[in-house]
Amino acid sequence: MARLLEVCVDSAASLAAAVAGGADRIELCSALELGGLTPTAGLMQQAAKLKIPTYAMVRPRGGDFVFSEGDVAVMLGDIDAIRAAGLAGVVLGASHVDGTLDGAVLGRLTRYAQGLGRTLHRAVDLVPDLAAAVETAVAHGFERILTSGGAATAIEGLEGLQNAIQAARGRISIMPGSGVTAANVERIIAATGAFEVHATCSVSRAGMGGKVVDLGFAGPTRRATSADVVAGLKAALNA
């Protein structure tokens, strides 16, 4: 079975590059520099034209994943927008202050998202007990868990990824993400047996500079998905 590459993008240019490079699925966001927020309606409309499935992030703000009633109301509205756009699924997560998954909020969100595919995002990397988090994800009907095994990158979190896969027992996909590249994906797959991985496949590019930077609208560099990097990772994934 060919392994699947999900590419995370936050702009129209990166979306086009991911498709050109051969991505199998898109995770659509805005503001990847904040870890990914809910994408704009216009970007969702662009992604809906693709022949590959797109899952949209549902995260109303930067910072932690401890969501207020107001945050949850926004997230429910965003799920409406994702469904209306015709996208394939949603990417969700919610935590308590201690890092454990907030089953009550996740239950509300997943019930509201019935009919859409569901990925549990890297809020799971904050949990004190990854095996318990896997059980929560299974109970709420998630298809997969995007995780770095509780570490900063997937290659550093191989032990955690292995523990999550053991806990999953084939009931849910464990999708390694964070720092996945063509240079390390063979090691990640060998250690985990995962059949799908997640990456931004991005490169750093010079920004416009000048007053745009001086006024705080942008940094001196920006990252964007590269079609060549996508193609290289996909080739390495299925070598």
mmCIF file of N, CA and C in Angstrom, residues 64-122:
data_model
loop_
_atom_site.group_PDB
_atom_site.id
_atom_site.type_symbol
_atom_site.label_atom_id
_atom_site.label_comp_id
_atom_site.label_asym_id
_atom_site.label_seq_id
_atom_site.Cartn_x
_atom_site.Cartn_y
_atom_site.Cartn_z
ATOM 1 N N ASP A 64 -2.840 28.629 23.753
ATOM 2 C CA ASP A 64 -3.130 27.273 24.212
ATOM 3 C C ASP A 64 -4.414 26.743 23.576
ATOM 4 N N PHE A 65 -4.795 25.534 24.001
ATOM 5 C CA PHE A 65 -5.979 24.873 23.453
ATOM 6 C C PHE A 65 -7.079 24.743 24.502
ATOM 7 N N VAL A 66 -7.025 25.608 25.515
ATOM 8 C CA VAL A 66 -8.051 25.649 26.552
ATOM 9 C C VAL A 66 -9.099 26.665 26.096
ATOM 10 N N PHE A 67 -10.225 26.177 25.625
ATOM 11 C CA PHE A 67 -11.172 27.034 24.929
ATOM 12 C C PHE A 67 -12.359 27.423 25.803
ATOM 13 N N SER A 68 -12.721 28.699 25.734
ATOM 14 C CA SER A 68 -13.878 29.231 26.445
ATOM 15 C C SER A 68 -15.150 28.924 25.660
ATOM 16 N N GLU A 69 -16.283 29.231 26.278
ATOM 17 C CA GLU A 69 -17.557 29.063 25.574
ATOM 18 C C GLU A 69 -17.587 29.910 24.306
ATOM 19 N N GLY A 70 -17.027 31.120 24.404
ATOM 20 C CA GLY A 70 -16.967 31.970 23.217
ATOM 21 C C GLY A 70 -16.123 31.349 22.118
ATOM 22 N N ASP A 71 -14.974 30.771 22.494
ATOM 23 C CA ASP A 71 -14.124 30.090 21.514
ATOM 24 C C ASP A 71 -14.879 28.944 20.854
ATOM 25 N N VAL A 72 -15.582 28.158 21.659
ATOM 26 C CA VAL A 72 -16.308 27.001 21.119
ATOM 27 C C VAL A 72 -17.389 27.466 20.146
ATOM 28 N N ALA A 73 -18.073 28.552 20.468
ATOM 29 C CA ALA A 73 -19.099 29.076 19.562
ATOM 30 C C ALA A 73 -18.488 29.446 18.214
ATOM 31 N N VAL A 74 -17.310 30.063 18.253
ATOM 32 C CA VAL A 74 -16.618 30.404 17.005
ATOM 33 C C VAL A 74 -16.260 29.134 16.235
ATOM 34 N N MET A 75 -15.784 28.118 16.940
ATOM 35 C CA MET A 75 -15.379 26.875 16.289
ATOM 36 C C MET A 75 -16.563 26.176 15.633
ATOM 37 N N LEU A 76 -17.709 26.197 16.281
ATOM 38 C CA LEU A 76 -18.903 25.606 15.681
ATOM 39 C C LEU A 76 -19.285 26.342 14.396
ATOM 40 N N GLY A 77 -19.167 27.657 14.428
ATOM 41 C CA GLY A 77 -19.421 28.434 13.215
ATOM 42 C C GLY A 77 -18.427 28.124 12.113
ATOM 43 N N ASP A 78 -17.158 27.904 12.500
ATOM 44 C CA ASP A 78 -16.145 27.560 11.502
ATOM 45 C C ASP A 78 -16.416 26.187 10.890
ATOM 46 N N ILE A 79 -16.905 25.251 11.686
ATOM 47 C CA ILE A 79 -17.277 23.940 11.137
ATOM 48 C C ILE A 79 -18.399 24.101 10.111
ATOM 49 N N ASP A 80 -19.362 24.975 10.383
ATOM 50 C CA ASP A 80 -20.407 25.275 9.405
ATOM 51 C C ASP A 80 -19.794 25.766 8.095
ATOM 52 N N ALA A 81 -18.808 26.668 8.203
ATOM 53 C CA ALA A 81 -18.188 27.237 7.007
ATOM 54 C C ALA A 81 -17.407 26.179 6.234
ATOM 55 N N ILE A 82 -16.735 25.285 6.946
ATOM 56 C CA ILE A 82 -15.971 24.216 6.297
ATOM 57 C C ILE A 82 -16.915 23.264 5.567
ATOM 58 N N ARG A 83 -18.012 22.921 6.199
ATOM 59 C CA ARG A 83 -19.000 22.053 5.553
ATOM 60 C C ARG A 83 -19.595 22.744 4.325
ATOM 61 N N ALA A 84 -19.927 24.018 4.455
ATOM 62 C CA ALA A 84 -20.523 24.750 3.339
ATOM 63 C C ALA A 84 -19.561 24.863 2.162
ATOM 64 N N ALA A 85 -18.275 24.947 2.458
ATOM 65 C CA ALA A 85 -17.279 25.043 1.389
ATOM 66 C C ALA A 85 -17.111 23.724 0.649
ATOM 67 N N GLY A 86 -17.565 22.626 1.246
ATOM 68 C CA GLY A 86 -17.458 21.336 0.601
ATOM 69 C C GLY A 86 -16.142 20.626 0.843
ATOM 70 N N LEU A 87 -15.441 20.978 1.932
ATOM 71 C CA LEU A 87 -14.177 20.314 2.239
ATOM 72 C C LEU A 87 -14.437 18.954 2.883
ATOM 73 N N ALA A 88 -13.384 18.137 2.899
ATOM 74 C CA ALA A 88 -13.549 16.738 3.316
ATOM 75 C C ALA A 88 -13.604 16.548 4.821
ATOM 76 N N GLY A 89 -12.930 17.433 5.569
ATOM 77 C CA GLY A 89 -12.859 17.182 6.999
ATOM 78 C C GLY A 89 -12.357 18.358 7.795
ATOM 79 N N VAL A 90 -12.255 18.118 9.098
ATOM 80 C CA VAL A 90 -11.833 19.145 10.053
ATOM 81 C C VAL A 90 -10.687 18.601 10.893
ATOM 82 N N VAL A 91 -9.905 19.519 11.425
ATOM 83 C CA VAL A 91 -8.778 19.198 12.307
ATOM 84 C C VAL A 91 -9.050 19.887 13.630
ATOM 85 N N LEU A 92 -9.210 19.095 14.690
ATOM 86 C CA LEU A 92 -9.715 19.597 15.967
ATOM 87 C C LEU A 92 -8.783 19.231 17.119
ATOM 88 N N GLY A 93 -8.906 19.970 18.209
ATOM 89 C CA GLY A 93 -8.241 19.630 19.454
ATOM 90 C C GLY A 93 -8.707 20.571 20.547
ATOM 91 N N ALA A 94 -8.680 20.097 21.786
ATOM 92 C CA ALA A 94 -9.054 20.927 22.938
ATOM 93 C C ALA A 94 -8.454 20.304 24.186
ATOM 94 N N SER A 95 -7.969 21.154 25.083
ATOM 95 C CA SER A 95 -7.256 20.685 26.273
ATOM 96 C C SER A 95 -7.825 21.293 27.545
ATOM 97 N N HIS A 96 -7.573 20.601 28.665
ATOM 98 C CA HIS A 96 -7.707 21.195 29.985
ATOM 99 C C HIS A 96 -6.400 21.909 30.329
ATOM 100 N N VAL A 97 -6.424 22.664 31.398
ATOM 101 C CA VAL A 97 -5.230 23.405 31.818
ATOM 102 C C VAL A 97 -4.060 22.470 32.095
ATOM 103 N N ASP A 98 -4.330 21.261 32.566
ATOM 104 C CA ASP A 98 -3.254 20.318 32.880
ATOM 105 C C ASP A 98 -2.724 19.572 31.651
ATOM 106 N N GLY A 99 -3.239 19.899 30.466
ATOM 107 C CA GLY A 99 -2.771 19.291 29.234
ATOM 108 C C GLY A 99 -3.574 18.091 28.777
ATOM 109 N N THR A 100 -4.392 17.504 29.658
ATOM 110 C CA THR A 100 -5.227 16.391 29.231
ATOM 111 C C THR A 100 -6.260 16.883 28.222
ATOM 112 N N LEU A 101 -6.712 15.974 27.369
ATOM 113 C CA LEU A 101 -7.713 16.350 26.386
ATOM 114 C C LEU A 101 -9.042 16.672 27.063
ATOM 115 N N ASP A 102 -9.713 17.700 26.558
ATOM 116 C CA ASP A 102 -11.013 18.107 27.077
ATOM 117 C C ASP A 102 -12.084 17.314 26.332
ATOM 118 N N GLY A 103 -12.462 16.182 26.896
ATOM 119 C CA GLY A 103 -13.421 15.310 26.245
ATOM 120 C C GLY A 103 -14.767 15.959 26.020
ATOM 121 N N ALA A 104 -15.189 16.831 26.927
ATOM 122 C CA ALA A 104 -16.495 17.478 26.790
ATOM 123 C C ALA A 104 -16.524 18.382 25.560
ATOM 124 N N VAL A 105 -15.488 19.210 25.407
ATOM 125 C CA VAL A 105 -15.425 20.101 24.241
ATOM 126 C C VAL A 105 -15.240 19.287 22.969
ATOM 127 N N LEU A 106 -14.356 18.295 23.009
ATOM 128 C CA LEU A 106 -14.158 17.463 21.826
ATOM 129 C C LEU A 106 -15.454 16.764 21.429
ATOM 130 N N GLY A 107 -16.218 16.331 22.414
ATOM 131 C CA GLY A 107 -17.490 15.696 22.105
ATOM 132 C C GLY A 107 -18.439 16.638 21.395
ATOM 133 N N ARG A 108 -18.528 17.863 21.865
ATOM 134 C CA ARG A 108 -19.398 18.845 21.211
ATOM 135 C C ARG A 108 -18.953 19.110 19.776
ATOM 136 N N LEU A 109 -17.654 19.259 19.593
ATOM 137 C CA LEU A 109 -17.137 19.575 18.266
ATOM 138 C C LEU A 109 -17.305 18.405 17.305
ATOM 139 N N THR A 110 -16.980 17.205 17.759
ATOM 140 C CA THR A 110 -17.061 16.057 16.847
ATOM 141 C C THR A 110 -18.509 15.720 16.511
ATOM 142 N N ARG A 111 -19.398 15.857 17.474
ATOM 143 C CA ARG A 111 -20.817 15.621 17.151
ATOM 144 C C ARG A 111 -21.306 16.630 16.121
ATOM 145 N N TYR A 112 -20.876 17.870 16.264
ATOM 146 C CA TYR A 112 -21.292 18.913 15.330
ATOM 147 C C TYR A 112 -20.697 18.677 13.952
ATOM 148 N N ALA A 113 -19.544 18.024 13.907
ATOM 149 C CA ALA A 113 -18.850 17.789 12.639
ATOM 150 C C ALA A 113 -19.218 16.454 12.005
ATOM 151 N N GLN A 114 -20.292 15.815 12.468
ATOM 152 C CA GLN A 114 -20.706 14.549 11.881
ATOM 153 C C GLN A 114 -20.855 14.685 10.365
ATOM 154 N N GLY A 115 -20.350 13.675 9.659
ATOM 155 C CA GLY A 115 -20.376 13.719 8.197
ATOM 156 C C GLY A 115 -19.089 14.228 7.596
ATOM 157 N N LEU A 116 -18.241 14.842 8.410
ATOM 158 C CA LEU A 116 -16.923 15.291 7.976
ATOM 159 C C LEU A 116 -15.858 14.375 8.568
ATOM 160 N N GLY A 117 -14.750 14.193 7.849
ATOM 161 C CA GLY A 117 -13.622 13.483 8.424
ATOM 162 C C GLY A 117 -13.046 14.278 9.575
ATOM 163 N N ARG A 118 -12.362 13.591 10.514
ATOM 164 C CA ARG A 118 -11.877 14.274 11.712
ATOM 165 C C ARG A 118 -10.460 13.828 12.069
ATOM 166 N N THR A 119 -9.571 14.799 12.200
ATOM 167 C CA THR A 119 -8.199 14.584 12.668
ATOM 168 C C THR A 119 -8.035 15.286 14.009
ATOM 169 N N LEU A 120 -7.444 14.593 14.965
ATOM 170 C CA LEU A 120 -7.077 15.213 16.251
ATOM 171 C C LEU A 120 -5.688 15.804 16.094
ATOM 172 N N HIS A 121 -5.560 17.113 16.342
ATOM 173 C CA HIS A 121 -4.275 17.775 16.072
ATOM 174 C C HIS A 121 -3.318 17.702 17.260
ATOM 175 N N ARG A 122 -2.227 18.462 17.176
ATOM 176 C CA ARG A 122 -1.111 18.289 18.093
ATOM 177 C C ARG A 122 -1.350 18.840 19.501
#
